[in-house]
Short mmCIF file of C-alpha atoms in Angstrom, two decimals:
data_model
loop_
_atom_site.label_atom_id
_atom_site.label_comp_id
_atom_site.label_asym_id
_atom_site.label_seq_id
_atom_site.Cartn_x
_atom_site.Cartn_y
_atom_site.Cartn_z
CA MET A 252 -23.60 59.75 35.45
CA SER A 253 -21.54 61.09 32.58
CA VAL A 254 -18.12 62.66 32.91
CA SER A 255 -16.42 64.15 29.91
CA VAL A 256 -13.78 66.58 28.71
CA THR A 257 -14.61 68.27 25.42
CA PHE A 258 -12.74 70.69 23.20
CA GLY A 259 -14.04 73.79 21.47
CA ASP A 260 -10.63 74.72 20.09
CA GLU A 261 -9.24 72.55 17.30
CA ARG A 262 -5.62 73.58 17.83
CA LEU A 263 -5.82 72.80 21.54
CA ALA A 264 -7.50 69.47 20.82
CA GLU A 265 -4.62 68.47 18.56
CA GLN A 266 -1.98 69.57 21.09
CA ALA A 267 -3.77 67.71 23.90
CA ALA A 268 -4.17 64.55 21.83
CA GLU A 269 -0.49 64.52 20.87
CA THR A 270 0.58 65.08 24.48
CA ALA A 271 -1.84 62.42 25.77
CA ARG A 272 -0.50 59.89 23.25
CA ARG A 273 3.06 60.57 24.38
CA LEU A 274 2.10 60.22 28.05
CA ALA A 275 0.21 57.01 27.32
CA ALA A 276 3.21 55.60 25.44
CA GLU A 277 5.31 56.34 28.52
CA GLY A 278 2.83 54.44 30.70
CA VAL A 279 1.93 57.52 32.72
CA PRO A 280 -1.83 56.91 33.21
CA GLN A 281 -1.34 53.43 34.62
CA ALA A 282 1.62 54.55 36.73
CA LEU A 283 -0.26 57.50 38.18
CA ALA A 284 -3.36 55.45 38.94
CA GLY A 285 -1.03 53.01 40.69
CA GLY A 286 0.55 55.73 42.81
CA ASP A 287 4.02 55.77 41.23
CA PRO A 288 5.99 58.61 42.91
CA THR A 289 8.75 58.63 40.26
CA LEU A 290 6.61 60.33 37.61
CA TRP A 291 7.84 63.86 38.39
CA GLY A 292 11.56 63.14 38.56
CA PRO A 293 14.04 62.21 41.29
CA GLN A 294 13.87 65.58 43.07
CA ALA A 295 10.10 65.27 43.52
CA GLN A 296 10.05 61.57 44.39
CA GLN A 297 10.36 61.90 48.17
CA GLU A 298 7.49 64.40 48.36
CA ALA A 299 5.31 62.52 45.87
CA ALA A 300 5.76 59.27 47.80
CA VAL A 301 3.66 60.73 50.64
CA ARG A 302 1.24 62.81 48.57
CA LEU A 303 -0.69 60.36 46.38
CA GLY A 304 -3.33 59.17 48.85
CA TRP A 305 -5.97 61.33 47.10
CA LEU A 306 -6.11 58.74 44.31
CA THR A 307 -7.95 56.27 46.56
CA LEU A 308 -10.06 58.66 48.66
CA PRO A 309 -13.31 57.78 46.84
CA THR A 310 -13.05 54.36 48.48
CA THR A 311 -10.93 54.89 51.62
CA SER A 312 -12.96 57.88 52.85
CA ARG A 313 -16.04 55.66 53.14
CA ALA A 314 -14.63 54.44 56.44
CA LEU A 315 -15.37 57.91 57.85
CA LEU A 316 -19.05 57.98 56.94
CA GLY A 317 -20.28 56.08 60.00
CA GLU A 318 -18.57 58.36 62.52
CA ILE A 319 -19.52 61.44 60.51
CA GLY A 320 -23.16 60.27 60.54
CA GLU A 321 -23.08 59.88 64.33
CA LEU A 322 -21.64 63.40 64.69
CA VAL A 323 -24.35 64.85 62.45
CA ALA A 324 -27.06 63.04 64.42
CA ARG A 325 -25.69 64.38 67.72
CA ALA A 326 -25.51 67.93 66.41
CA ARG A 327 -29.09 67.75 65.13
CA ALA A 328 -30.34 66.27 68.41
CA GLU A 329 -28.68 69.09 70.36
CA GLY A 330 -29.98 71.81 68.05
CA LEU A 331 -26.53 72.80 66.82
CA ASP A 332 -27.56 74.29 63.49
CA HIS A 333 -24.88 76.98 63.05
CA VAL A 334 -21.84 75.23 61.61
CA VAL A 335 -18.59 77.24 61.61
CA LEU A 336 -15.52 76.01 59.76
CA ALA A 337 -12.17 77.38 60.89
CA GLY A 338 -9.71 76.41 58.20
CA MET A 339 -7.46 77.82 55.50
CA GLY A 340 -6.78 76.91 51.89
CA GLY A 341 -7.45 73.25 51.24
CA SER A 342 -9.21 72.95 54.59
CA SER A 343 -11.91 75.46 53.64
CA LEU A 344 -12.20 75.87 49.87
CA ALA A 345 -13.66 72.43 49.10
CA PRO A 346 -16.26 72.52 51.91
CA GLU A 347 -17.30 75.96 50.71
CA VAL A 348 -17.91 74.63 47.18
CA ILE A 349 -19.69 71.52 48.47
CA THR A 350 -22.08 73.40 50.75
CA THR A 351 -22.75 76.23 48.33
CA THR A 352 -23.57 73.74 45.60
CA ALA A 353 -25.82 71.78 48.00
CA ASP A 354 -27.39 75.07 49.16
CA VAL A 355 -26.76 74.38 52.84
CA PRO A 356 -25.40 77.01 55.25
CA LEU A 357 -21.77 76.97 56.38
CA THR A 358 -19.92 79.87 58.00
CA VAL A 359 -16.33 79.75 56.75
CA LEU A 360 -13.63 81.48 58.76
CA ASP A 361 -10.56 81.66 56.51
CA THR A 362 -9.61 85.12 57.65
CA THR A 363 -7.86 87.06 60.38
CA ASP A 364 -10.09 90.09 59.91
CA PRO A 365 -11.51 90.92 63.36
CA VAL A 366 -14.75 92.32 61.92
CA GLN A 367 -15.49 89.13 60.00
CA VAL A 368 -14.53 86.87 62.91
CA GLY A 369 -16.53 89.04 65.31
CA ARG A 370 -19.63 88.73 63.14
CA ALA A 371 -19.40 84.93 63.29
CA LEU A 372 -18.91 84.98 67.06
CA GLU A 373 -22.04 87.06 67.55
CA ASP A 374 -24.16 84.75 65.43
CA ARG A 375 -26.08 82.12 67.46
CA LEU A 376 -23.22 81.08 69.71
CA GLU A 377 -25.68 79.02 71.76
CA SER A 378 -26.34 76.79 68.74
CA THR A 379 -22.86 76.86 67.17
CA ILE A 380 -20.62 73.88 66.45
CA VAL A 381 -17.09 74.64 65.22
CA VAL A 382 -14.94 72.45 62.99
CA VAL A 383 -11.28 73.33 63.46
CA ALA A 384 -9.41 71.99 60.43
CA SER A 385 -5.64 72.12 59.93
CA LYS A 386 -3.46 69.52 58.24
CA SER A 387 -0.26 70.65 59.94
CA GLY A 388 -2.00 71.47 63.18
CA GLY A 389 -0.04 74.70 63.42
CA THR A 390 -1.86 77.02 61.02
CA VAL A 391 -1.75 80.39 62.78
CA GLU A 392 -5.15 81.58 61.56
CA THR A 393 -6.92 78.38 62.57
CA ASP A 394 -5.12 78.22 65.91
CA SER A 395 -6.31 81.77 66.59
CA HIS A 396 -9.92 80.88 65.74
CA ARG A 397 -9.81 77.86 68.04
CA ARG A 398 -8.51 79.91 70.95
CA ILE A 399 -11.10 82.63 70.40
CA TYR A 400 -14.00 80.20 70.25
CA GLU A 401 -12.80 78.27 73.28
CA GLN A 402 -12.85 81.49 75.29
CA ALA A 403 -16.25 82.51 73.90
CA PHE A 404 -17.83 79.17 74.76
CA ARG A 405 -16.43 79.20 78.29
CA ALA A 406 -17.63 82.77 78.82
CA ALA A 407 -21.12 81.64 77.79
CA GLY A 408 -21.04 78.69 80.18
CA ILE A 409 -20.65 76.17 77.36
CA ASP A 410 -18.13 73.32 77.51
CA PRO A 411 -15.91 73.71 74.42
CA ALA A 412 -15.56 69.92 74.26
CA SER A 413 -19.24 69.70 73.35
CA ARG A 414 -18.91 72.22 70.53
CA ILE A 415 -15.49 71.85 68.90
CA VAL A 416 -14.61 69.12 66.41
CA VAL A 417 -11.08 68.79 65.05
CA VAL A 418 -9.88 67.55 61.66
CA THR A 419 -6.12 67.14 61.36
CA ASP A 420 -3.33 64.75 60.41
CA PRO A 421 -2.18 62.00 62.78
CA GLY A 422 0.50 63.17 65.18
CA SER A 423 0.00 66.88 64.61
CA PRO A 424 0.21 69.33 67.53
CA LEU A 425 -3.50 69.99 67.07
CA GLU A 426 -4.37 66.32 67.51
CA GLN A 427 -2.54 66.21 70.83
CA ALA A 428 -4.12 69.44 72.08
CA ALA A 429 -7.57 68.33 70.93
CA ARG A 430 -7.41 64.97 72.66
CA GLU A 431 -6.20 66.61 75.87
CA ALA A 432 -9.17 68.98 75.67
CA GLY A 433 -11.62 66.14 75.03
CA TYR A 434 -12.59 67.23 71.50
CA GLN A 435 -13.84 64.77 68.92
CA VAL A 436 -11.03 64.23 66.42
CA PHE A 437 -11.20 63.08 62.81
CA LEU A 438 -7.83 62.03 61.43
CA ALA A 439 -7.23 62.65 57.73
CA ASP A 440 -5.01 60.58 55.46
CA PRO A 441 -1.48 61.97 55.99
CA ASP A 442 -0.57 61.01 52.43
CA VAL A 443 -2.90 63.66 51.01
CA GLY A 444 -1.78 67.25 50.57
CA GLY A 445 -4.10 70.04 51.64
CA ARG A 446 -5.18 71.17 48.19
CA TYR A 447 -5.90 67.56 47.16
CA SER A 448 -8.02 66.88 50.26
CA ALA A 449 -11.54 67.66 48.98
CA LEU A 450 -12.72 64.05 49.35
CA SER A 451 -10.96 63.49 52.68
CA ALA A 452 -12.12 64.28 56.21
CA PHE A 453 -11.29 67.94 55.54
CA GLY A 454 -13.98 68.16 52.89
CA LEU A 455 -16.47 65.68 54.30
CA VAL A 456 -16.81 66.51 58.01
CA PRO A 457 -17.85 70.18 57.83
CA SER A 458 -19.92 69.62 54.69
CA ALA A 459 -21.90 66.78 56.26
CA LEU A 460 -22.51 68.80 59.41
CA ALA A 461 -23.88 71.59 57.26
CA GLY A 462 -26.26 69.16 55.56
CA ALA A 463 -24.55 68.11 52.31
CA ASP A 464 -24.79 64.54 50.99
CA VAL A 465 -21.12 63.58 51.19
CA ALA A 466 -21.73 59.91 50.41
CA ARG A 467 -23.01 61.04 47.00
CA LEU A 468 -19.76 62.97 46.45
CA LEU A 469 -17.77 59.79 47.03
CA ASP A 470 -20.11 57.79 44.79
CA ASP A 471 -19.65 60.22 41.91
CA ALA A 472 -15.88 60.25 42.33
CA ALA A 473 -15.74 56.46 42.57
CA GLU A 474 -17.50 56.10 39.22
CA VAL A 475 -14.79 58.06 37.42
CA LEU A 476 -11.92 56.37 39.26
CA PRO A 477 -11.57 53.35 36.91
CA LEU A 478 -11.25 55.67 33.90
CA LEU A 479 -8.07 57.22 35.27
CA ALA A 480 -5.91 54.16 34.56
CA ARG A 481 -6.80 54.11 30.88
CA ALA A 482 -4.55 55.17 28.05
CA GLU A 483 -7.65 56.14 26.03
CA GLY A 484 -11.02 57.40 27.15
CA ASN A 485 -9.37 58.95 30.22
CA PRO A 486 -10.90 62.38 30.91
CA GLY A 487 -8.27 63.22 33.54
CA LEU A 488 -5.47 62.51 31.05
CA ASP A 489 -7.21 64.57 28.37
CA LEU A 490 -7.65 67.55 30.70
CA GLY A 491 -4.15 67.38 32.15
CA ALA A 492 -2.59 67.03 28.69
CA ALA A 493 -4.57 70.08 27.53
CA LEU A 494 -3.51 72.20 30.50
CA GLY A 495 0.15 71.22 30.21
CA ALA A 496 0.39 71.45 26.43
CA ALA A 497 -1.35 74.83 26.37
CA ALA A 498 0.99 76.23 29.03
CA LEU A 499 4.06 75.00 27.16
CA ALA A 500 2.71 76.72 24.05
CA GLY A 501 2.37 80.01 25.95
CA ARG A 502 -1.31 79.78 26.94
CA ASP A 503 -0.61 79.82 30.65
CA LYS A 504 -3.48 82.10 31.81
CA LEU A 505 -6.40 79.79 32.61
CA VAL A 506 -9.73 81.65 32.51
CA LEU A 507 -12.26 79.57 34.48
CA GLU A 508 -15.92 79.97 33.50
CA ASP A 509 -18.89 78.39 35.30
CA GLY A 510 -21.80 80.71 34.58
CA LEU A 511 -24.21 77.98 33.49
CA SER A 512 -23.07 75.30 35.92
CA GLU A 513 -25.14 73.91 38.78
CA ILE A 514 -21.86 73.62 40.69
CA ASN A 515 -21.25 76.85 42.60
CA GLY A 516 -17.79 78.22 43.30
CA LEU A 517 -15.62 75.44 41.84
CA PRO A 518 -13.22 77.92 40.14
CA ASP A 519 -12.11 79.20 43.56
CA TRP A 520 -11.10 75.66 44.52
CA ILE A 521 -9.44 75.03 41.15
CA GLU A 522 -7.54 78.31 41.55
CA GLN A 523 -5.74 77.05 44.63
CA LEU A 524 -5.18 73.57 43.23
CA ILE A 525 -3.55 74.75 40.02
CA ALA A 526 -1.80 77.92 41.17
CA GLU A 527 -0.19 76.33 44.22
CA SER A 528 0.63 73.10 42.40
CA THR A 529 2.20 74.59 39.26
CA GLY A 530 3.48 78.02 40.31
CA LYS A 531 7.12 77.30 41.09
CA SER A 532 10.60 77.30 39.56
CA GLY A 533 9.59 80.31 37.47
CA LYS A 534 6.87 78.29 35.75
CA GLY A 535 3.16 77.88 36.26
CA ILE A 536 -0.44 78.21 35.15
CA LEU A 537 -2.29 81.25 36.48
CA PRO A 538 -6.01 80.62 37.05
CA ILE A 539 -8.27 83.62 36.45
CA VAL A 540 -11.57 83.56 38.36
CA GLY A 541 -14.60 85.77 37.80
CA ALA A 542 -13.20 87.53 34.75
CA ASP A 543 -14.16 87.92 31.12
CA PRO A 544 -11.62 86.70 28.55
CA ASN A 545 -9.38 89.30 26.93
CA ASP A 546 -8.87 87.24 23.75
CA THR A 547 -5.10 87.39 24.13
CA ASP A 548 -2.78 84.68 22.86
CA ASP A 549 -1.76 83.57 26.36
CA GLU A 550 -5.30 82.74 27.50
CA LEU A 551 -6.96 79.33 27.76
CA ILE A 552 -10.68 79.31 28.54
CA ALA A 553 -11.87 76.34 30.61
CA GLY A 554 -15.58 75.80 31.12
CA ILE A 555 -17.23 74.02 34.04
CA ASP A 556 -20.35 72.41 32.53
CA THR A 557 -20.28 75.17 29.92
CA ASP A 558 -18.45 75.97 26.70
CA GLY A 559 -14.73 76.73 26.47
CA ALA A 560 -11.56 75.87 24.61
CA VAL A 561 -11.69 72.93 27.00
CA ALA A 562 -14.76 72.05 29.04
CA VAL A 563 -15.29 69.62 31.91
CA HIS A 564 -18.73 68.12 32.42
CA GLY A 565 -19.76 66.04 35.40
CA PRO A 566 -20.96 66.13 39.03
CA LEU A 567 -18.95 67.75 41.79
CA GLY A 568 -17.33 64.64 43.27
CA ALA A 569 -16.08 63.61 39.84
CA GLN A 570 -14.91 67.14 39.09
CA PHE A 571 -12.77 67.19 42.24
CA LEU A 572 -10.99 63.98 41.28
CA LEU A 573 -10.61 64.91 37.59
CA TRP A 574 -9.01 68.28 38.30
CA GLU A 575 -6.64 66.75 40.87
CA TYR A 576 -5.56 64.07 38.42
CA ALA A 577 -5.24 66.62 35.60
CA THR A 578 -3.10 68.89 37.77
CA ALA A 579 -0.73 66.03 38.53
CA ILE A 580 -0.53 65.28 34.79
CA ALA A 581 0.10 68.94 33.95
CA GLY A 582 2.92 68.95 36.49
CA ARG A 583 4.53 66.05 34.64
CA VAL A 584 4.19 67.89 31.32
CA LEU A 585 5.62 71.13 32.75
CA GLY A 586 8.46 69.37 34.56
CA ILE A 587 7.58 70.53 38.07
CA ASP A 588 6.63 68.86 41.36
CA PRO A 589 2.86 69.40 41.73
CA PHE A 590 2.83 68.47 45.41
CA ASN A 591 5.22 70.87 47.12
CA GLN A 592 4.82 74.58 47.90
CA PRO A 593 8.37 75.84 48.45
CA ASN A 594 7.54 79.54 48.70
CA VAL A 595 4.47 79.48 50.95
CA ALA A 596 6.53 79.38 54.14
CA GLU A 597 8.37 82.59 53.25
CA SER A 598 5.49 84.93 54.01
CA LYS A 599 4.64 82.92 57.15
CA GLU A 600 8.19 83.33 58.43
CA ASN A 601 8.14 87.04 57.63
CA THR A 602 4.88 87.37 59.56
CA GLY A 603 6.31 85.60 62.59
CA ALA A 604 9.38 87.84 62.61
CA LEU A 605 7.20 90.95 62.38
CA LEU A 606 4.98 89.84 65.25
CA ASP A 607 8.07 89.56 67.44
CA ARG A 608 8.76 93.28 66.98
CA PRO A 609 7.35 95.86 69.43
CA GLU A 610 5.77 97.84 66.57
CA LEU A 611 4.94 96.82 63.03
CA PRO A 612 7.05 98.69 60.46
CA VAL A 613 4.22 100.22 58.45
CA GLY A 614 6.42 102.94 56.96
CA THR A 615 5.43 106.42 55.82
CA PRO A 616 2.81 106.99 53.13
CA ILE A 617 4.05 108.43 49.85
CA LEU A 618 0.60 109.84 49.16
CA VAL A 619 -2.66 110.41 51.02
CA ASP A 620 -5.90 110.71 49.05
CA GLY A 621 -8.73 111.30 51.52
CA PRO A 622 -9.30 108.07 53.50
CA VAL A 623 -6.64 106.18 51.53
CA GLU A 624 -2.92 106.13 52.38
CA VAL A 625 -0.48 104.85 49.74
CA TYR A 626 2.65 102.95 50.80
CA GLY A 627 5.46 101.46 48.74
CA GLU A 628 7.45 102.41 45.69
CA LEU A 629 5.60 103.00 42.45
CA PRO A 630 7.03 101.77 39.16
CA GLY A 631 8.95 104.52 37.39
CA GLY A 632 9.89 106.28 40.61
CA GLN A 633 7.37 109.11 40.17
CA THR A 634 4.67 109.85 42.71
CA PRO A 635 1.31 110.74 41.15
CA LYS A 636 -0.94 113.43 42.56
CA ASP A 637 -3.87 111.19 43.45
CA LEU A 638 -5.13 107.64 43.80
CA SER A 639 -6.28 107.30 40.20
CA GLY A 640 -2.72 108.14 39.17
CA VAL A 641 -1.45 105.33 41.41
CA LEU A 642 -3.78 102.84 39.76
CA THR A 643 -2.82 104.10 36.31
CA GLN A 644 0.88 103.58 36.98
CA LEU A 645 0.29 100.06 38.28
CA LEU A 646 -1.69 99.13 35.18
CA GLU A 647 1.00 100.59 32.93
CA ALA A 648 3.66 98.57 34.78
CA ILE A 649 2.13 95.18 33.92
CA PRO A 650 4.58 93.34 31.61
CA GLU A 651 3.56 92.15 28.18
CA ARG A 652 2.63 88.66 29.43
CA GLY A 653 2.09 89.64 33.06
CA TYR A 654 -0.85 90.23 35.37
CA LEU A 655 -2.10 92.48 38.19
CA ALA A 656 -3.00 90.85 41.51
CA VAL A 657 -5.29 92.73 43.90
CA MET A 658 -5.03 91.42 47.47
CA ALA A 659 -7.50 92.72 50.07
CA TYR A 660 -6.89 92.11 53.77
CA LEU A 661 -10.42 93.13 54.73
CA ASP A 662 -13.81 91.71 55.72
CA ARG A 663 -15.04 89.84 52.65
CA GLU A 664 -18.62 89.95 53.90
CA GLY A 665 -18.59 93.62 54.88
CA ALA A 666 -20.41 94.83 51.78
CA PHE A 667 -23.55 92.99 52.89
CA ASP A 668 -23.72 95.25 55.97
CA VAL A 669 -24.34 98.34 53.84
CA PRO A 670 -27.82 99.74 54.52
CA THR A 671 -30.38 99.53 51.73
CA ALA A 672 -33.67 101.33 51.35
CA GLU A 673 -36.76 99.64 52.73
CA GLY A 674 -38.51 97.78 49.97
CA ALA A 675 -35.46 97.86 47.70
CA SER A 676 -35.48 95.35 44.86
CA PHE A 677 -32.86 92.62 44.61
CA ASP A 678 -31.17 94.53 41.78
CA GLU A 679 -31.03 97.66 43.90
CA MET A 680 -29.57 95.74 46.84
CA THR A 681 -27.01 94.08 44.57
CA GLU A 682 -25.97 97.48 43.24
CA ALA A 683 -25.56 98.81 46.79
CA TRP A 684 -23.50 95.79 47.82
CA SER A 685 -21.29 96.08 44.74
CA ALA A 686 -20.63 99.75 45.48
CA ALA A 687 -19.33 98.79 48.94
CA ASP A 688 -17.36 95.69 47.92
CA PRO A 689 -13.56 95.90 47.48
CA ALA A 690 -13.83 92.98 45.02
CA THR A 691 -15.60 95.34 42.60
CA LEU A 692 -12.17 96.90 42.03
CA ARG A 693 -11.09 93.86 40.01
CA GLY A 694 -13.69 94.42 37.33
CA LEU A 695 -13.12 98.17 37.19
CA LEU A 696 -9.40 97.67 36.58
CA ALA A 697 -9.86 94.70 34.25
CA ILE A 698 -11.75 96.77 31.68
CA ARG A 699 -8.82 99.19 31.55
CA THR A 700 -6.22 96.62 30.50
CA ASP A 701 -5.99 93.56 28.29
CA ARG A 702 -3.90 91.80 30.92
CA PRO A 703 -5.43 89.51 33.59
CA VAL A 704 -6.48 91.07 36.89
CA THR A 705 -6.91 88.65 39.79
CA PHE A 706 -8.46 89.29 43.19
CA GLY A 707 -7.76 87.51 46.44
CA TRP A 708 -8.88 87.97 50.04
CA GLY A 709 -5.98 87.98 52.46
CA PRO A 710 -4.71 85.96 54.16
CA ARG A 711 -6.83 83.34 52.37
CA PHE A 712 -4.93 83.72 49.09
CA LEU A 713 -1.59 83.15 50.85
CA HIS A 714 -2.64 79.49 51.07
CA SER A 715 -3.54 79.53 47.37
CA THR A 716 -2.21 81.88 44.70
CA GLY A 717 0.45 83.15 47.11
CA GLN A 718 2.72 80.31 45.98
CA TYR A 719 2.29 81.30 42.32
CA HIS A 720 2.96 84.98 43.10
CA LYS A 721 6.37 84.16 44.53
CA GLY A 722 7.35 80.92 42.80
CA GLY A 723 5.78 81.31 39.36
CA PRO A 724 6.82 83.55 36.47
CA GLN A 725 8.04 86.86 37.87
CA ASP A 726 5.75 89.05 35.81
CA GLY A 727 3.17 90.10 38.38
CA VAL A 728 2.29 93.58 39.65
CA PHE A 729 0.72 93.66 43.12
CA LEU A 730 -1.79 95.88 44.88
CA GLN A 731 -2.45 95.28 48.57
CA ILE A 732 -5.39 96.78 50.45
CA THR A 733 -5.45 96.93 54.25
CA GLY A 734 -7.84 98.74 56.57
CA ALA A 735 -8.00 100.39 59.96
CA VAL A 736 -9.37 98.23 62.77
CA GLU A 737 -11.82 99.91 65.13
CA THR A 738 -12.83 96.90 67.22
CA ASP A 739 -10.11 94.29 67.59
CA ILE A 740 -10.13 90.77 69.05
CA GLU A 741 -7.47 89.44 71.40
CA VAL A 742 -6.08 86.01 70.62
CA PRO A 743 -6.11 84.19 74.00
CA GLY A 744 -2.70 82.96 75.05
CA LYS A 745 -0.92 84.96 72.35
CA PRO A 746 0.73 88.40 72.51
CA TYR A 747 -1.21 89.78 69.55
CA THR A 748 -4.68 90.63 68.35
CA LEU A 749 -6.31 89.53 65.12
CA GLY A 750 -5.85 93.03 63.71
CA ARG A 751 -2.14 93.00 64.42
CA LEU A 752 -1.81 89.51 62.95
CA GLN A 753 -3.72 90.55 59.81
CA LEU A 754 -1.51 93.58 59.21
CA ALA A 755 1.65 91.55 59.91
CA GLN A 756 0.54 89.02 57.29
CA ALA A 757 0.11 91.79 54.72
CA LEU A 758 3.47 93.32 55.52
CA GLY A 759 5.16 89.91 55.54
CA ASP A 760 3.90 89.10 52.06
CA GLN A 761 4.73 92.61 50.87
CA GLY A 762 8.32 92.02 51.93
CA ALA A 763 8.46 88.65 50.16
CA LEU A 764 7.20 90.17 46.90
CA ALA A 765 9.32 93.33 47.12
CA GLY A 766 12.37 91.14 47.70
CA ARG A 767 11.82 89.72 44.23
CA GLY A 768 11.84 93.16 42.69
CA ARG A 769 8.15 93.03 41.84
CA PRO A 770 6.14 96.26 41.88
CA ILE A 771 3.95 96.26 45.00
CA VAL A 772 1.90 99.06 46.52
CA ARG A 773 -0.17 98.95 49.71
CA LEU A 774 -3.31 101.05 50.06
CA HIS A 775 -4.40 101.52 53.67
CA LEU A 776 -8.00 102.57 54.28
CA THR A 777 -8.09 104.79 57.37
CA ASP A 778 -11.88 104.54 57.17
CA ARG A 779 -12.96 101.27 55.59
CA ALA A 780 -16.31 102.28 54.11
CA ALA A 781 -15.14 105.66 52.89
CA GLY A 782 -11.88 104.14 51.70
CA VAL A 783 -13.60 101.53 49.54
CA ALA A 784 -15.84 104.20 48.05
CA ARG A 785 -12.86 106.42 47.21
CA LEU A 786 -10.92 103.47 45.79
CA LEU A 787 -13.73 102.49 43.44
CA GLU A 788 -14.23 106.13 42.45
CA ALA A 789 -10.52 106.43 41.63
CA ALA A 790 -10.67 103.28 39.52
CA ARG A 791 -13.46 104.81 37.45
CA GLU A 792 -11.26 107.87 36.90
CA VAL A 793 -8.40 105.85 35.40
#
């Protein structure tokens, strides 16, 4: 196995080398490999003291393999071949990368969209096993999924205890509830934060159930582990020094490219790791996923097994550990605590307060364009005549070094439901799916500006880039998309449905962003399919 960090940019290579030499002279590599919590300053020390367990996961997680193997054998023996993962952020992003790379099926529920959850419920319930994963044990989305599946299993005459597996931290409310219900429980290392948990029980349990070789992941990570204590020949130090030095020099937009890599989807995991770890105190590195570079002076192109200003080569297990180490190093260089997430709770609290109200305060639309209602206050105070005018004004409002974030609280698999002609080629089907996919909006807007355009599915991004949006540099412009719910799902034991929760999450985050004076507009699709079509049409008119 070979793991390496290479540079295709001479200026960046020099900056990284100088920064790495300084860090080595300060003893940082050895201190970090040894778990020294003082590396990020006195204010971060208390948090860091209980967040460095990821450094030893390649060895400590091996203790889980026996029990995981027994679980996999039981599931196979009982014909449980539909694996559903209910988890958010760090509890879902790594397993999604692992299973996609291994080409094994895993249904990931990191959404409150009732259409997407309903589709999973209707899929082979008789052969479904559900992994409920939450570090805190109180994640509202995951708690809702658990309640819904418990009810569905009981209604089908299935004992939930035979179908639900829980991954959580010791002592969490979920652990207590799970043990009372008779569920199998895997306890994760409490000294590992969610976004650093790829090689913990959160990454391993669902991935192994789906059919991935998780022992190989640990083997690959273990091989790179000794390199991380070195002052020289340390790929984690080289990568972290490059990320930190580039950001300090103004190259704080990290364009992640993986087109030629055999690893599938790693940029989505890196996006959470870096955005949530560095986006605070008005600082941060903004990862850009699925976008072409704009060749602006604030961009840094990072390749995954491909070319870039900096490129990382190596197998998935090693990549996980390298990027975690590099993020911790970049935090040291930037002078921030890479382990806390001080602004994530704000939107959660707003959501809770909204759910306590009899009616959600959706407001009055400032414009209606067919199946699309426009809410909010547009930059400049003028109301355009149509949806393309709204998009134009948002693009024009992006600051010189800012970005546009598109946030869709919709069904991220809905485009695949669009009918295609019998006998259609793969290219024809792909074109039909793209024409029905809200994510297509990102590309349509990106070609109309030289500023970064990001796209996130809500509420998934709230556990990822949501921290950067609120805690990072205040130069973002925000576009929310919500949609009407025709068939909702009750959350058993709670006074709300998934549709109400989803809308409350959008409104809660809208309030958090608007409170910072950032431009934010919400587009509500009164008809989802027609609304997406009109939205993409309007983007082409810009």
